[in-house]
Coordinates of C-alpha atoms in Angstrom, one line a residue:
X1 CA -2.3 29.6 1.9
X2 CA -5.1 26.7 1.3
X3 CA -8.3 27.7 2.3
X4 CA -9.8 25.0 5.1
X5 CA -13.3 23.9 3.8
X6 CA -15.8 21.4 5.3
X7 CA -13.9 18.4 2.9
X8 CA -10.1 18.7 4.4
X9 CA -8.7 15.8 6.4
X10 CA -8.2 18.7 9.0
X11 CA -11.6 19.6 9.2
X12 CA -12.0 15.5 9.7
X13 CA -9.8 15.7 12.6
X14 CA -11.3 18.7 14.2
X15 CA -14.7 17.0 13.9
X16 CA -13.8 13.5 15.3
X17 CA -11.6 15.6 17.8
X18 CA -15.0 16.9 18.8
X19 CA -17.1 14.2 18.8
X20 CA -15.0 12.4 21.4
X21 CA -15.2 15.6 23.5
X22 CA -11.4 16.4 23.7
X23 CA -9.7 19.8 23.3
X24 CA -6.5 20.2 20.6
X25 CA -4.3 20.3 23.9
X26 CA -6.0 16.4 25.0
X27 CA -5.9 15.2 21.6
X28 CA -2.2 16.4 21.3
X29 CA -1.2 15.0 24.3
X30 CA -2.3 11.3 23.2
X31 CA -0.2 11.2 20.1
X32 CA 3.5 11.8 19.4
X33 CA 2.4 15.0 18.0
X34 CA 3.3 18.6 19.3
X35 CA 0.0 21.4 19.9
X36 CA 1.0 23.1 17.3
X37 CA 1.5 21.0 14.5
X38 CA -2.4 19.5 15.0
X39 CA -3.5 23.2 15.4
X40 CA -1.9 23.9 12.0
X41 CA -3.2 20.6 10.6
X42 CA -6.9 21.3 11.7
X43 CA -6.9 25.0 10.3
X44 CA -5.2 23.7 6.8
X45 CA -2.0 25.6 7.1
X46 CA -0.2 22.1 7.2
X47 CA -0.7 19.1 5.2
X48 CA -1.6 15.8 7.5
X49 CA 1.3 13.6 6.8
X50 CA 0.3 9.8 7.1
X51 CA 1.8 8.9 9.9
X52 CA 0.2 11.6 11.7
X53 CA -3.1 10.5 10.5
X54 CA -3.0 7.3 11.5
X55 CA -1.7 8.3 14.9
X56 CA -4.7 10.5 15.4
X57 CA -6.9 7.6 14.4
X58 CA -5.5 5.1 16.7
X59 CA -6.2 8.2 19.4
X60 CA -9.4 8.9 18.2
X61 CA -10.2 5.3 18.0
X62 CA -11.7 5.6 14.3
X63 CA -10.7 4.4 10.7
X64 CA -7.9 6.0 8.8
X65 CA -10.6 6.4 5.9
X66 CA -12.9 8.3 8.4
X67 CA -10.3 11.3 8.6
X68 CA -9.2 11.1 4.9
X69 CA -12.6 10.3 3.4
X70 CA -12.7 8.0 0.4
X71 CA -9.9 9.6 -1.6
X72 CA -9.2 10.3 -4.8
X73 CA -12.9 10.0 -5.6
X74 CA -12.8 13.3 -8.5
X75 CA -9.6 11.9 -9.9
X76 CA -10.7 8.2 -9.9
X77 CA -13.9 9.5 -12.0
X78 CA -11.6 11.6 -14.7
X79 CA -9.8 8.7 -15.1
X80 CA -12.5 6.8 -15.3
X81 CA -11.2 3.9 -13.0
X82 CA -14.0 4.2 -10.4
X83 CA -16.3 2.3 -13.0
X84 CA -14.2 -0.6 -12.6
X85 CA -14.5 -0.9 -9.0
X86 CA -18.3 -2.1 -9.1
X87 CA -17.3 -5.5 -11.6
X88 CA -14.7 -6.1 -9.0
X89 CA -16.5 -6.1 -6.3
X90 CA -19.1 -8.4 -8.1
X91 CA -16.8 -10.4 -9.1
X92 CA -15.2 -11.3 -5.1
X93 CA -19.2 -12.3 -4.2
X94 CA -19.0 -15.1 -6.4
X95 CA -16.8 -17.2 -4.3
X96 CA -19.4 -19.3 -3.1
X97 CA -22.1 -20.4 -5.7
X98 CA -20.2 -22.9 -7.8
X99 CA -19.6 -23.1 -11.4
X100 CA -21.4 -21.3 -13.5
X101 CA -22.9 -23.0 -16.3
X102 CA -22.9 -20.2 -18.9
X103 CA -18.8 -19.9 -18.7
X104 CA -17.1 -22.3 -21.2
X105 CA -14.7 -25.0 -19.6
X106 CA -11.1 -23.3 -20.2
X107 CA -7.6 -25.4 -20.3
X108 CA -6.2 -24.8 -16.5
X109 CA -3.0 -23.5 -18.1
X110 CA -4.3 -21.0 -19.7
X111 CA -6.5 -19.7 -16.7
X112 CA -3.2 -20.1 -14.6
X113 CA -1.4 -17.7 -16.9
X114 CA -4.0 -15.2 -16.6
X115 CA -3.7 -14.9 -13.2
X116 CA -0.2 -14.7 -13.5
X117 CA -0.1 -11.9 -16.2
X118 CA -3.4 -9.5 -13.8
X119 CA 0.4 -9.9 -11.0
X120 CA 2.3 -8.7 -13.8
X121 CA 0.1 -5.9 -14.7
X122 CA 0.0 -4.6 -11.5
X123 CA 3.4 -4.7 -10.8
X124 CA 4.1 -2.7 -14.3
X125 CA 1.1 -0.1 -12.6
X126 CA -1.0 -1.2 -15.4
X127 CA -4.1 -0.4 -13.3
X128 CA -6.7 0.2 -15.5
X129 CA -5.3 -2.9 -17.7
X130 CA -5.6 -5.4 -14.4
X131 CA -8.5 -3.6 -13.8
X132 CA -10.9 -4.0 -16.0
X133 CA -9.5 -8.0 -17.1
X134 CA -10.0 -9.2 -13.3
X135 CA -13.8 -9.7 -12.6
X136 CA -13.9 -11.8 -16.0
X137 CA -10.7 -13.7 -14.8
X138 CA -11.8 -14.3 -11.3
X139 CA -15.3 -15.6 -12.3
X140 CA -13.6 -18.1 -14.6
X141 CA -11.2 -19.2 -11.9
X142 CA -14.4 -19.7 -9.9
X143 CA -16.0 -21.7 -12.1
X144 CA -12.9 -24.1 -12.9
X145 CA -12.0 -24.6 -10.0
X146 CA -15.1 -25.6 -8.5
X147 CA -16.1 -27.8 -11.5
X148 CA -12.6 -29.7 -11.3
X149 CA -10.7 -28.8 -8.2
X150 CA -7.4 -28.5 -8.3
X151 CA -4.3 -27.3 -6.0
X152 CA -3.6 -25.2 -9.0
X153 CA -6.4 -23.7 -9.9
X154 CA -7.3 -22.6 -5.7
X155 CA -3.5 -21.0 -6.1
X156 CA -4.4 -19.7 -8.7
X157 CA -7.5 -18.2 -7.3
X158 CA -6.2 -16.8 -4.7
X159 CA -3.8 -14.9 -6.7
X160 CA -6.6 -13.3 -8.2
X161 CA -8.1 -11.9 -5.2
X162 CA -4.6 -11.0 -4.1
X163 CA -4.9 -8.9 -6.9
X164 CA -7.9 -7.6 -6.6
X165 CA -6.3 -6.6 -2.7
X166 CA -3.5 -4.8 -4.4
X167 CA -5.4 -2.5 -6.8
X168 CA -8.4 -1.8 -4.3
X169 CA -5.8 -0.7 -2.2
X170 CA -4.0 1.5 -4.8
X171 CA -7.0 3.0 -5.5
X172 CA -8.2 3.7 -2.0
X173 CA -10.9 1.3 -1.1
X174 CA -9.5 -0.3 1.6
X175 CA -12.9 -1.7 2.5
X176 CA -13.0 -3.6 -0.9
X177 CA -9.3 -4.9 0.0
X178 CA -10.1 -6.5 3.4
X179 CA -12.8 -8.2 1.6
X180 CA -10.6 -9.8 -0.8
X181 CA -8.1 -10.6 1.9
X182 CA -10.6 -13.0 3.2
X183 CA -11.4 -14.1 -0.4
X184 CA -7.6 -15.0 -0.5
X185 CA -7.8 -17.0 2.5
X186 CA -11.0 -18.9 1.5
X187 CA -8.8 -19.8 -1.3
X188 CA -5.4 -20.5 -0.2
X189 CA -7.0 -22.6 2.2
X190 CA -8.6 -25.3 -0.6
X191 CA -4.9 -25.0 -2.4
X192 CA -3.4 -26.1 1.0
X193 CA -0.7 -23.3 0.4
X194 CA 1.5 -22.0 3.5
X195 CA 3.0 -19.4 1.6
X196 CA -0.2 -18.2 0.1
X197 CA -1.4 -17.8 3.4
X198 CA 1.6 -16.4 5.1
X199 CA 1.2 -13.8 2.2
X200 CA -2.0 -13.3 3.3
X201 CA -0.7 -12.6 6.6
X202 CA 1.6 -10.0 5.5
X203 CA -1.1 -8.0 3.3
X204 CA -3.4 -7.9 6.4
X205 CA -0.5 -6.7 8.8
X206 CA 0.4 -3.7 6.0
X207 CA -3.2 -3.1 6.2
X208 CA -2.8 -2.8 10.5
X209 CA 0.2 -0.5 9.7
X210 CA -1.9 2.0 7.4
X211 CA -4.3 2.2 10.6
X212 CA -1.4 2.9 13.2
X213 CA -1.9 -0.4 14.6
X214 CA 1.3 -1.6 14.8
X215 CA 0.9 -4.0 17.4
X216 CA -1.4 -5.9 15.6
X217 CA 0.5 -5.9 12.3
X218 CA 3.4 -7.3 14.1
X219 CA 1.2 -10.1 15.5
X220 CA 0.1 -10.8 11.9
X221 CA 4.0 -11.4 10.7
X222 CA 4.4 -13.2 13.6
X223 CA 1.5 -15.6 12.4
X224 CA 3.0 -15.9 8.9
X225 CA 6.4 -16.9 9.5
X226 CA 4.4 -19.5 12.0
X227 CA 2.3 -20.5 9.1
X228 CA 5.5 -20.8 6.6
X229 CA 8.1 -21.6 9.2
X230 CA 6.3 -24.9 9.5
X231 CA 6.4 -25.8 5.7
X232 CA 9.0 -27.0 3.8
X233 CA 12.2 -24.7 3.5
X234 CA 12.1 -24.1 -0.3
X235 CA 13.3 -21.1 -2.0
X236 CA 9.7 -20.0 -2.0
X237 CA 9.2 -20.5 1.6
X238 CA 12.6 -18.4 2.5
X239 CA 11.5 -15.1 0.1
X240 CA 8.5 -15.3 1.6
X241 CA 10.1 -15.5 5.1
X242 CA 12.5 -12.4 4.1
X243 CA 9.2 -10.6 2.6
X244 CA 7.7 -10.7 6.2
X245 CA 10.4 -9.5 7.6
X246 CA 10.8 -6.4 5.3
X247 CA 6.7 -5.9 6.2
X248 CA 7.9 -6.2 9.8
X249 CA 10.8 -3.6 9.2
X250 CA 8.5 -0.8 8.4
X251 CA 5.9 -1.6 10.4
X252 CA 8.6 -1.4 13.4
X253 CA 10.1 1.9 11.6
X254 CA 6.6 3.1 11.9
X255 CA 6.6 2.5 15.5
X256 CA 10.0 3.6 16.4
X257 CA 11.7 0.4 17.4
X258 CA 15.0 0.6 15.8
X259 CA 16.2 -2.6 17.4
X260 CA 13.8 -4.2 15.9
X261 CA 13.9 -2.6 12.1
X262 CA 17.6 -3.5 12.7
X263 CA 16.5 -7.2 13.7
X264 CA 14.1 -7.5 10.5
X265 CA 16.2 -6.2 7.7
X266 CA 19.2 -8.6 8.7
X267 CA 17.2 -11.5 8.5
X268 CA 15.8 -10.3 5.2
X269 CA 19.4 -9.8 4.0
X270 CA 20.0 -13.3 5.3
X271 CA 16.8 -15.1 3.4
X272 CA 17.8 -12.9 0.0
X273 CA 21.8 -14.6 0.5
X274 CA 19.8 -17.8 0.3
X275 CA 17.2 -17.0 -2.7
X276 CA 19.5 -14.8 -5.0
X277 CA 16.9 -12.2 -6.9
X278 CA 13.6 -14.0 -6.3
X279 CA 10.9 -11.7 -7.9
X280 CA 9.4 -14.2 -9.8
X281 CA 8.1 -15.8 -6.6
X282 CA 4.4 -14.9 -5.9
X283 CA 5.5 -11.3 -7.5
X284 CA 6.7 -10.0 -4.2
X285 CA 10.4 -8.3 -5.9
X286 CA 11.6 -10.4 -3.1
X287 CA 15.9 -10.0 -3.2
X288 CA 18.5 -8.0 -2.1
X289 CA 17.6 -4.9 -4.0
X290 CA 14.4 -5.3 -2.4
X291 CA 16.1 -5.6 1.0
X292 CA 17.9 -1.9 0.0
X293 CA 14.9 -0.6 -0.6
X294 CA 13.0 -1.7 2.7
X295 CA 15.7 -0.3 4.9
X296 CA 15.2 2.8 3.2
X297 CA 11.9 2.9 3.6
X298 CA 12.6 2.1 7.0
X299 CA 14.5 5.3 7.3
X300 CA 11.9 7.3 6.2
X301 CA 9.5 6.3 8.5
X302 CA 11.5 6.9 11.6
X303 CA 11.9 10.8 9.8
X304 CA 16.0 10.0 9.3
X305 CA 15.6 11.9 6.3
X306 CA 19.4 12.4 6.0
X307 CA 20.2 8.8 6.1
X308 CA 17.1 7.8 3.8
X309 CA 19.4 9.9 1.2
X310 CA 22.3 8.0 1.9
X311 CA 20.9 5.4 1.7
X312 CA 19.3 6.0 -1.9
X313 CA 22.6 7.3 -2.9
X314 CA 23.8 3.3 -2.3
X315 CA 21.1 1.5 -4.1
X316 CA 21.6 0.9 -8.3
X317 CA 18.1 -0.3 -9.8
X318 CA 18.2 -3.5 -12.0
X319 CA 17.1 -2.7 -15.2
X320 CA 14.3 -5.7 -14.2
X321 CA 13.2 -4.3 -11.2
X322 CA 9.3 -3.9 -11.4
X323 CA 7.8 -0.4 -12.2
X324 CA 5.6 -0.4 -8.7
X325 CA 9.3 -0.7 -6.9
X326 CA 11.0 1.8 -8.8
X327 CA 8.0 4.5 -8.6
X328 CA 7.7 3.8 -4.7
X329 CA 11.6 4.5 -4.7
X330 CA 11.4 7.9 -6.0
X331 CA 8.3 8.6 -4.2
X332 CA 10.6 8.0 -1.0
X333 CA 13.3 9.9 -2.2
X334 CA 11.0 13.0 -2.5
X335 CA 9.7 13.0 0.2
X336 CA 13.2 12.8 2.3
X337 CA 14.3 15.3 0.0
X338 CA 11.4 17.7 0.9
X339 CA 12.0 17.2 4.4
X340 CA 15.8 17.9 4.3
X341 CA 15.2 21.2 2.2
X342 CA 16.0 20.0 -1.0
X343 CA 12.9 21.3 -2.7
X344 CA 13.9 21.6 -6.6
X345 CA 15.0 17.5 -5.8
X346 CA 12.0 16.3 -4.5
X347 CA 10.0 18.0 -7.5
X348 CA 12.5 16.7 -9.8
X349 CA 11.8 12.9 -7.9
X350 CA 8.4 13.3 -7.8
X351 CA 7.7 14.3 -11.9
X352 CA 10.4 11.3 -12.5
X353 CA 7.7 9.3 -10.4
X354 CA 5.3 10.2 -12.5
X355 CA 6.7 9.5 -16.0
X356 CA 7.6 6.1 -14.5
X357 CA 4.1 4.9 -13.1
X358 CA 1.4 8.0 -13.5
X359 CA -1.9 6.1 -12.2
X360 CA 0.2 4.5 -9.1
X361 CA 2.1 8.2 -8.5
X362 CA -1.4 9.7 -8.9
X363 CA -2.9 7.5 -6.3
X364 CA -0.2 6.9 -4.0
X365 CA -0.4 8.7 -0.7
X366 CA 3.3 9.7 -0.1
X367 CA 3.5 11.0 -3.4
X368 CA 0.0 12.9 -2.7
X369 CA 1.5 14.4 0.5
X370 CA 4.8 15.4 -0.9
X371 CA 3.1 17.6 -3.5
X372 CA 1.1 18.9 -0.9
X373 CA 4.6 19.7 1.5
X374 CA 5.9 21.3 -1.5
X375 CA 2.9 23.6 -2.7
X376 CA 2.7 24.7 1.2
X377 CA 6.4 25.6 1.5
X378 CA 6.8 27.1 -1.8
X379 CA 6.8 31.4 -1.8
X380 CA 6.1 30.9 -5.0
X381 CA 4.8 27.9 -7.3
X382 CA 6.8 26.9 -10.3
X383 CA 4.6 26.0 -13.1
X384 CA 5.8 22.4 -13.0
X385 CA 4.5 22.2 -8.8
X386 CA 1.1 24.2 -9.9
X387 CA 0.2 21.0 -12.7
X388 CA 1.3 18.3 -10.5
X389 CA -1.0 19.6 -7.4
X390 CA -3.7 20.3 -10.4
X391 CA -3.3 16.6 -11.2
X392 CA -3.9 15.3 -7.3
X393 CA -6.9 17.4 -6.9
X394 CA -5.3 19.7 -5.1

């Protein structure tokens, strides 16, 4: 068994537990939590899944980061991405001091593409790629744009900070992320784009849903399909209709409202009858395989392992399908097949997971928790288990 020290999210909880002056039995008794599972969570005999975390935040009435800590923080220095995070961070404080003279005037097009091809990289899981080209990319955007303002260059801005939202977030600094979300709006605003800022809308409800605050993050959709609903009804505007309601879907899984998952997830299949396969638009994968994938998700969330299976046993990948997708796929098919007892599956998942997209499996916290499930139910570790936790941090 794990020994407990002071740097657990357990010990977290026990301390916050503390510091708001309730006993295991009170604490228990405000989230949809038995006794005994936060008993075994506090002394380390059970691995804090992440809805359970974010339940006992929303109890506790503290950050999600505040019982987790800044993760990955060893990891994130072997693989030397945490040096990136300073440039990045930087780079979003620039929004507001014009061009800068010492940064050559650029062709728009080529400045668009850039942006385009940080999206790309992400998708693909090229972190460290994205990574380390997005301060330099996001200070040039800056400067163009604010030397000859355009609707493009503003769109295209804004996709920068959406990126630099995306990787903060696969990396753990959710602080960092919120900032660019605002960066993005600042943006999207000057571009006069509805679906930039419904998307907007969407990242900052998923960002509600890490913290178990569901209610908000469904007020957030809400606003976007507002914000979108009242532009033109392109085939841009409808996948990014369907994409909030697939952000809806698991936010409402999350929260146990199956009408409303049910709700969600038919419009989404109705908006992806409309666009056809629309991942090109704003990178979002939008499209029915997408749609499958969300209602699976969807399934896991509301802990119907058994149908989460069934439902991965339905869904055929496109060859085309972006590398993010089809990691976060497996990562949800280990962890239903953990929960259902399929043990030697969900290692075999989870290793697939990471030959597909290694620095998004590393970070990722469902893959995390699944090697965690598995090193805690397992009488004995294979070898295969004992490198994968090694590779966590475990």
């Amino acid at each position: 068994m794990p020994r407990l020290d002071d740097d657990t999210t357990g010990a977290r909880i026990k301390e916050q537990r503390k510091l708001a002056r309730l006993t295991q039995r009170q604490l228990a008794d405000r989230i949809p939590y038995s006794y005994s599972l936060l008993n075994q969570v506090e002394c380390g005999a059970k691995p804090a899944n992440l809805d359970f975390v974010a339940a006992v935040a929303q109890a506790l009435r503290v950050d999600v980061t505040v019982l987790t800590g800044q993760p990955y923080v060893t990891e994130l220095q072997q693989d030397r991405l945490a040096e990136l995070v300073r440039p990045i961070r930087e780079a979003l404080d620039l929004y507001d001091l014009g061009a800068d003279d010492a940064i050559p005037e650029q062709p728009a097009a080529e400045l668009v593409a850039a942006a385009d091809q940080l999206c790309e990289q992400v998708r693909a899981t090229r972190l460290r790629k994205a990574a380390k080209a997005l301060p330099g990319t996001i200070a040039e955007l800056t400067t163009a744009a604010w030397r000859t303002p355009s609707t493009e260059l503003w769109q295209a801005l804004a996709s920068t900070y959406r990126t630099a939202h995306d990787i903060s977030v696969k990396l753990g600094y959710y602080d960092l992320s919120a900032v660019a979300l605002d960066r993005m709006d600042w943006a999207a605003q000057r571009a006069s784009d509805p679906c930039l800022a419904a998307i907007r809308q969407y990242m900052r409800a998923l960002a509600y849903f890490r913290e178990g605050e569901y209610r908000i993050g469904q007020r957030l959709v809400a606003v976007g399909h507002g914000i979108v609903g009242g532009a033109e009804q392109t085939r841009e505007a409808v996948a990014v209709t369907g994409q909030l309601h697939l952000g809806a879907s698991v936010i409402a899984a999350r929260a146990d409202q199956q009408d409303a998952v049910d709700t969600h997830i038919t419009e989404a299949k109705r908006c992806a009858k409309q666009t056809g396969d629309a991942s090109e638009v704003h990178w979002l994968s939008f499209g029915p395989t997408n749609v499958a994938l969300h209602r699976m998700s969807a399934a896991v969330e509301m802990r119907q392992y058994d149908e989460a299976l069934d439902q991965a046993r339905k869904i055929t990948l496109p060859t085309a399908l972006a590398t993010s997708r089809r990691a976060h796929f497996l990562i949800d098919k280990a962890r239903s097949e953990m929960e259902t007892g399929r043990t030697e599956a969900a290692l075999s998942s989870i290793v697939d997971a990471r030959h597909t997209a290694p620095e998004q499996t590393r970070y990722h916290p469902g893959a995390r928790e699944t090697i965690k499930g598995l090193v805690h139910i397992s009488r004995r570790t294979p070898d295969t288990l004992g490198h994968l936790a090694a590779w966590i941090g475990l």
